[in-house]
Amino acid sequence: MDRIFSGIQPSGEIHIGNYVGAIRNWVQLVNQYECIYCVVDYHAITIEYEVSSMQRRILETATILVACGLTPDKCTVFVQSHVPEHTELTWIFNCVTPIGELERMTQFKEKSKQHRHNINMGLLDYPVLQAADILIYKAGYVPVGEDQTQHVELSREVARKFNARYGETFPEPQVLLSTAPRIAGTDGQAKMSKSMNNAIGLLDPPEVIQEKLRTAATCPHRERRSDPGHPEHCNIFTMHTAFSKTDQIDHVEKGCRSAGIGCIECKELLSENMVEELSLIQARVREINEKPGYIIDVLKSGASRCKTIATAVMDEVRQKIGIKSDW
Ligand code: TRP
């Protein structure tokens, strides 16, 4: 079975954008591939963060992954820092990665603008750590969103550079692009993110979801109930395509275009479907939280499985680069 690797940051509240864009796609892959999913805590410290809540965020992120169906019988879930070989391999990769390539990364340029006072080495090196995450398991496929394709492309280059210098060792990983719709924030404009205050959290209670949807932006061209709408410009419609059944999507699309149904009705249907799907996940989160030590055990056994692969690859790498010692 081909191996998959992907990672998610422990960035506080996981929202429906993360769920639809990444996690739900990951769940669909577990039967066809050997999947390794990682909570990337070392990536998360490249920008300023709240130290006191980090531990909670790591556990909450892992709990959500498991609650969404990434259970230990189907795949491996673990925390990046629990397998220090990731950072060890990063150092070796640093020595074959041209700085110019890293300076060209879109995410580095954006984050450098957002965090002007903390443009640290880790921010620049972020994609090399990501390459090490993937290649330490010799994973062939990486399910990510569009925004991460440049980083996976860099991983391919790192693999090529390493192989050219030290001999064939790593496969060139390929992106598995999710076909999931891209959900914007509730403002209908920016990317959904907690810091923009436009996110619907995966753990938001039903009333909160209802309220956030009630006030969320719709098609900007539809001012009055009698105006025909344009679903292709409406973020609420995009959410329908992610949470509603085919016949319902059809119904709201036609109804909106003909002004047959209004935004309120359209949002109510969405709200019902979203609450139904998220309630199941939330119930599983509660179950997991009721079992003391359960998620920690999942992460420990995940790390131990990964460690076995990672130590073997690191041995091979040390040998290839001429620093293996048997004494
Ligand atoms: N950079 C990714 C993101 O922000 C997270 C990530 C870290 C990742 N390591 C990875 C994704 C390895 C795929 C493979 O979404």
Coordinates of C-alpha atoms and ligand atoms in Angstrom, one line a residue:
M1 CA 0.0 0.0 0.0
D2 CA 1.3 3.5 -0.9
R3 CA 2.0 5.7 2.1
I4 CA 0.5 9.1 2.7
F5 CA 1.7 11.8 5.1
S6 CA 0.0 15.0 6.0
G7 CA 0.1 17.5 8.8
I8 CA -2.1 20.0 10.6
Q9 CA -1.1 22.8 13.0
P10 CA -2.4 22.8 16.5
S11 CA -3.8 26.2 15.9
G12 CA -6.4 26.5 18.5
E13 CA -9.9 26.2 17.2
I14 CA -10.2 23.8 14.2
H15 CA -12.9 25.2 11.9
I16 CA -15.1 23.9 9.2
G17 CA -12.7 25.1 6.6
N18 CA -10.0 22.8 8.0
Y19 CA -12.6 20.0 8.3
V20 CA -13.9 20.2 4.8
G21 CA -10.6 21.1 3.1
A22 CA -8.4 18.7 4.9
I23 CA -9.6 16.3 7.6
R24 CA -12.7 15.0 5.7
N25 CA -10.4 14.2 2.7
W26 CA -7.9 12.5 5.0
V27 CA -10.7 10.2 6.3
Q28 CA -11.6 9.1 2.8
L29 CA -8.0 8.0 2.1
V30 CA -7.5 5.6 5.0
N31 CA -8.8 2.6 3.2
Q32 CA -6.7 3.0 0.1
Y33 CA -3.4 4.1 1.6
E34 CA -1.3 3.6 4.7
C35 CA -1.9 7.0 6.3
I36 CA 0.2 8.9 8.7
Y37 CA -1.3 12.2 10.1
C38 CA 0.7 14.5 12.3
V39 CA 0.0 17.4 14.6
V40 CA 2.9 19.7 13.7
D41 CA 3.7 21.4 16.9
Y42 CA 7.3 22.4 15.8
H43 CA 5.8 24.3 12.8
A44 CA 3.4 26.1 15.1
I45 CA 6.2 27.8 17.1
T46 CA 7.6 29.7 14.0
I47 CA 5.1 32.5 14.8
E48 CA 4.3 34.0 18.1
Y49 CA 2.0 31.8 20.1
E50 CA 0.6 31.4 23.6
V51 CA 2.8 29.0 25.4
S52 CA 0.3 28.2 28.2
S53 CA -2.3 26.9 25.8
M54 CA -0.1 24.9 23.4
Q55 CA -0.5 21.6 25.2
R56 CA -4.2 21.9 25.3
R57 CA -4.3 22.8 21.6
I58 CA -2.2 19.8 20.6
L59 CA -4.5 17.4 22.5
E60 CA -7.6 19.1 21.2
T61 CA -6.4 18.9 17.6
A62 CA -5.5 15.2 18.0
T63 CA -8.9 14.5 19.6
I64 CA -10.7 16.2 16.7
L65 CA -8.8 14.1 14.2
V66 CA -9.7 10.9 16.0
A67 CA -13.3 12.1 16.5
C68 CA -13.6 12.8 12.7
G69 CA -12.8 9.1 12.0
L70 CA -9.0 9.0 12.0
T71 CA -9.0 6.2 14.5
P72 CA -5.9 4.2 15.5
D73 CA -7.2 1.0 13.8
K74 CA -7.3 2.8 10.5
C75 CA -4.3 5.2 10.5
T76 CA -1.5 6.6 12.6
V77 CA -2.0 9.9 14.4
F78 CA 0.9 11.4 16.3
V79 CA 2.6 14.6 17.4
Q80 CA 5.6 15.8 15.4
S81 CA 7.9 16.6 18.4
H82 CA 7.5 13.1 19.8
V83 CA 9.6 11.8 16.9
P84 CA 12.7 14.0 17.0
E85 CA 14.1 12.4 13.8
H86 CA 11.9 15.0 11.9
T87 CA 14.1 17.8 13.2
E88 CA 17.3 15.8 12.8
L89 CA 16.6 15.2 9.2
T90 CA 15.7 18.8 8.7
W91 CA 19.3 19.7 9.6
I92 CA 20.6 17.4 6.9
F93 CA 18.1 18.7 4.4
N94 CA 19.2 22.3 5.3
C95 CA 22.5 21.5 3.9
V96 CA 21.1 20.7 0.5
T97 CA 18.4 23.4 0.3
P98 CA 19.3 26.6 -1.5
I99 CA 18.2 29.6 0.6
G100 CA 17.0 31.4 -2.5
E101 CA 14.3 28.7 -2.9
L102 CA 13.0 29.3 0.6
E103 CA 13.0 33.1 0.2
R104 CA 10.7 32.6 -2.8
M105 CA 8.0 30.7 -0.9
T106 CA 4.7 32.6 -0.9
Q107 CA 3.9 31.6 2.6
F108 CA 7.2 32.9 3.9
K109 CA 6.7 36.2 2.1
E110 CA 3.1 36.5 3.5
K111 CA 4.1 35.5 7.1
S112 CA 7.1 37.9 7.0
K113 CA 4.7 40.7 6.3
Q114 CA 2.3 39.6 9.0
H115 CA 5.0 39.1 11.6
R116 CA 7.5 41.9 10.7
H117 CA 9.0 41.9 14.2
N118 CA 9.6 38.2 14.3
I119 CA 11.1 37.0 11.0
N120 CA 13.0 34.2 12.4
M121 CA 15.1 31.4 10.9
G122 CA 12.3 28.8 11.6
L123 CA 9.9 30.8 9.5
L124 CA 12.3 30.6 6.6
D125 CA 13.1 26.9 7.3
Y126 CA 9.4 25.9 7.7
P127 CA 9.2 24.1 4.3
V128 CA 12.4 22.1 5.0
L129 CA 10.9 20.8 8.2
Q130 CA 7.8 20.0 6.1
A131 CA 10.0 18.1 3.6
A132 CA 11.6 16.2 6.5
D133 CA 8.1 15.3 7.9
I134 CA 7.1 13.7 4.6
L135 CA 10.4 12.2 3.5
I136 CA 11.4 10.6 6.9
Y137 CA 8.5 8.2 6.1
K138 CA 9.3 8.1 2.3
A139 CA 5.7 9.0 1.8
G140 CA 4.6 9.0 -1.9
Y141 CA 1.5 11.2 -1.5
V142 CA 0.6 14.3 0.4
P143 CA -3.0 15.3 0.7
V144 CA -3.1 19.1 1.1
G145 CA -4.9 22.2 -0.1
E146 CA -3.8 24.4 -2.9
D147 CA -1.9 26.7 -0.6
Q148 CA 0.5 23.9 0.3
T149 CA 1.4 22.8 -3.2
Q150 CA 4.5 25.0 -3.3
H151 CA 5.8 23.4 -0.2
V152 CA 5.3 19.9 -1.5
E153 CA 7.1 21.0 -4.7
L154 CA 10.0 22.1 -2.5
S155 CA 10.0 18.7 -0.8
R156 CA 10.4 17.1 -4.3
E157 CA 13.3 19.3 -4.9
V158 CA 14.9 18.5 -1.6
A159 CA 14.5 14.8 -2.4
R160 CA 16.1 15.3 -5.8
K161 CA 19.0 17.3 -4.4
F162 CA 19.6 14.8 -1.7
N163 CA 19.4 11.8 -4.1
A164 CA 21.7 13.5 -6.6
R165 CA 24.4 14.2 -4.0
Y166 CA 24.2 11.1 -1.9
G167 CA 22.5 8.4 -4.0
E168 CA 18.9 7.4 -4.6
T169 CA 17.2 7.5 -1.2
F170 CA 13.9 9.4 -1.2
P171 CA 10.9 9.2 -3.5
E172 CA 9.6 12.5 -4.9
P173 CA 6.3 13.0 -3.1
Q174 CA 3.2 14.0 -5.0
V175 CA 0.4 16.3 -4.0
L176 CA -3.1 14.8 -3.7
L177 CA -5.2 17.9 -4.2
S178 CA -8.5 17.8 -2.4
T179 CA -11.5 18.5 -4.7
A180 CA -13.4 19.9 -1.7
P181 CA -14.9 23.3 -2.2
R182 CA -13.0 26.2 -0.6
I183 CA -15.1 27.8 2.1
A184 CA -14.5 31.4 2.8
G185 CA -15.0 33.0 6.2
T186 CA -18.5 34.1 7.4
D187 CA -17.6 37.5 6.0
G188 CA -17.8 35.9 2.6
Q189 CA -14.4 37.3 1.7
A190 CA -11.3 36.3 3.6
K191 CA -10.0 32.8 4.2
M192 CA -11.7 31.3 7.2
S193 CA -9.5 31.8 10.3
K194 CA -10.0 32.1 14.0
S195 CA -7.9 35.3 14.1
M196 CA -10.1 37.0 11.5
N197 CA -13.1 36.3 13.6
N198 CA -14.9 34.7 10.6
A199 CA -14.7 31.1 11.5
I200 CA -17.3 28.5 12.4
G201 CA -15.6 26.2 14.9
L202 CA -15.9 22.4 14.6
L203 CA -16.8 22.4 18.2
D204 CA -19.2 25.3 18.1
P205 CA -22.6 24.4 19.8
P206 CA -25.7 24.4 17.6
E207 CA -26.9 27.9 18.7
V208 CA -23.6 29.4 17.9
I209 CA -23.5 27.8 14.4
Q210 CA -27.1 29.0 13.8
E211 CA -26.2 32.5 14.8
K212 CA -23.0 32.7 12.8
L213 CA -24.8 31.5 9.7
R214 CA -27.7 33.8 10.3
T215 CA -25.4 36.8 10.1
A216 CA -23.0 35.4 7.5
A217 CA -22.5 37.1 4.1
T218 CA -24.5 35.8 1.2
C219 CA -24.4 36.6 -2.6
P220 CA -23.5 40.3 -2.7
H221 CA -25.7 40.9 -5.8
R222 CA -28.9 39.9 -4.1
E223 CA -30.1 42.9 -2.1
R224 CA -33.8 42.1 -1.9
R225 CA -35.7 38.9 -1.4
S226 CA -37.2 39.3 -4.9
D227 CA -33.8 39.6 -6.6
P228 CA -32.6 36.4 -8.3
G229 CA -29.3 35.3 -6.6
H230 CA -26.0 33.9 -8.0
P231 CA -25.1 30.8 -6.1
E232 CA -21.6 30.8 -7.7
H233 CA -20.8 34.0 -5.8
C234 CA -22.4 32.9 -2.5
N235 CA -20.3 31.4 0.3
I236 CA -23.5 30.0 1.8
F237 CA -24.1 28.0 -1.4
T238 CA -20.5 26.8 -1.3
M239 CA -21.1 25.5 2.3
H240 CA -24.3 23.8 1.0
T241 CA -22.1 21.9 -1.5
A242 CA -20.0 20.7 1.4
F243 CA -22.8 19.8 3.9
S244 CA -26.0 19.2 2.0
K245 CA -27.4 16.3 0.0
T246 CA -27.4 16.5 -3.8
D247 CA -31.1 17.0 -4.1
Q248 CA -31.0 19.8 -1.5
I249 CA -28.1 21.5 -3.3
D250 CA -30.1 21.3 -6.5
H251 CA -33.1 22.7 -4.8
V252 CA -31.3 25.7 -3.2
E253 CA -29.4 26.4 -6.4
K254 CA -32.6 26.6 -8.6
G255 CA -34.5 28.4 -5.9
C256 CA -31.9 31.0 -5.4
R257 CA -31.5 31.7 -9.1
S258 CA -35.2 32.1 -9.6
A259 CA -35.7 34.0 -6.3
G260 CA -38.0 31.2 -5.4
I261 CA -36.4 30.8 -2.0
G262 CA -34.8 33.5 0.1
C263 CA -31.5 33.6 2.0
I264 CA -33.1 33.0 5.3
E265 CA -34.7 29.7 4.2
C266 CA -31.5 28.7 2.4
K267 CA -29.4 29.3 5.6
E268 CA -31.8 27.4 7.8
L269 CA -31.5 24.3 5.7
L270 CA -27.7 24.6 5.7
S271 CA -27.7 25.2 9.4
E272 CA -29.7 22.0 10.0
N273 CA -27.3 19.9 7.9
M274 CA -24.2 21.4 9.4
V275 CA -25.4 21.0 12.9
E276 CA -26.4 17.4 12.2
E277 CA -22.9 16.5 10.9
L278 CA -20.9 18.4 13.5
S279 CA -23.0 17.1 16.3
L280 CA -21.9 13.5 15.6
I281 CA -18.2 14.7 15.7
Q282 CA -18.9 16.6 18.9
A283 CA -20.5 13.6 20.5
R284 CA -17.4 11.6 19.7
V285 CA -15.1 14.3 21.1
R286 CA -17.1 14.1 24.4
E287 CA -16.7 10.3 24.4
I288 CA -13.0 10.6 23.9
N289 CA -12.7 13.2 26.6
E290 CA -14.6 11.0 29.0
K291 CA -11.9 8.3 28.7
P292 CA -9.0 9.5 30.7
G293 CA -5.7 8.9 29.0
Y294 CA -7.2 7.6 25.8
I295 CA -6.0 10.3 23.4
I296 CA -2.5 10.3 25.0
D297 CA -2.4 6.5 24.5
V298 CA -3.3 6.9 20.8
L299 CA -0.6 9.5 20.4
K300 CA 2.0 7.5 22.2
S301 CA 1.4 4.4 20.1
G302 CA 1.3 6.5 17.0
A303 CA 4.7 8.0 17.8
S304 CA 6.1 4.6 18.5
R305 CA 5.0 3.3 15.1
C306 CA 6.5 6.3 13.4
K307 CA 9.7 6.1 15.4
T308 CA 10.4 2.6 14.1
I309 CA 10.2 3.9 10.5
A310 CA 12.0 7.1 11.3
T311 CA 15.0 5.6 13.0
A312 CA 15.6 3.1 10.2
V313 CA 15.5 5.9 7.6
M314 CA 17.8 8.1 9.7
D315 CA 20.3 5.2 9.9
E316 CA 20.2 4.9 6.2
V317 CA 20.6 8.7 5.8
R318 CA 23.6 8.8 8.2
Q319 CA 25.2 6.0 6.3
K320 CA 24.6 7.7 2.9
I321 CA 26.1 11.0 4.1
G322 CA 29.1 9.4 5.5
I323 CA 28.6 9.9 9.2
K324 CA 27.4 6.5 10.4
S325 CA 29.5 5.2 13.2
D326 CA 29.3 1.7 14.6
W327 CA 31.2 2.4 17.7
Ligands
TRP1 N1 2.3 23.4 6.4 C1 1.1 22.6 6.5 C2 -0.1 23.5 6.7 O1 0.1 24.6 7.2 C3 1.2 21.6 7.6 C4 2.2 20.6 7.4 C5 3.4 20.4 8.1 C6 2.2 19.5 6.5 N2 4.1 19.4 7.7 C7 3.4 18.8 6.7 C8 1.3 19.2 5.5 C9 3.7 17.7 5.8 C10 1.6 18.1 4.7 C11 2.8 17.4 4.9 O2 -1.2 23.2 6.3

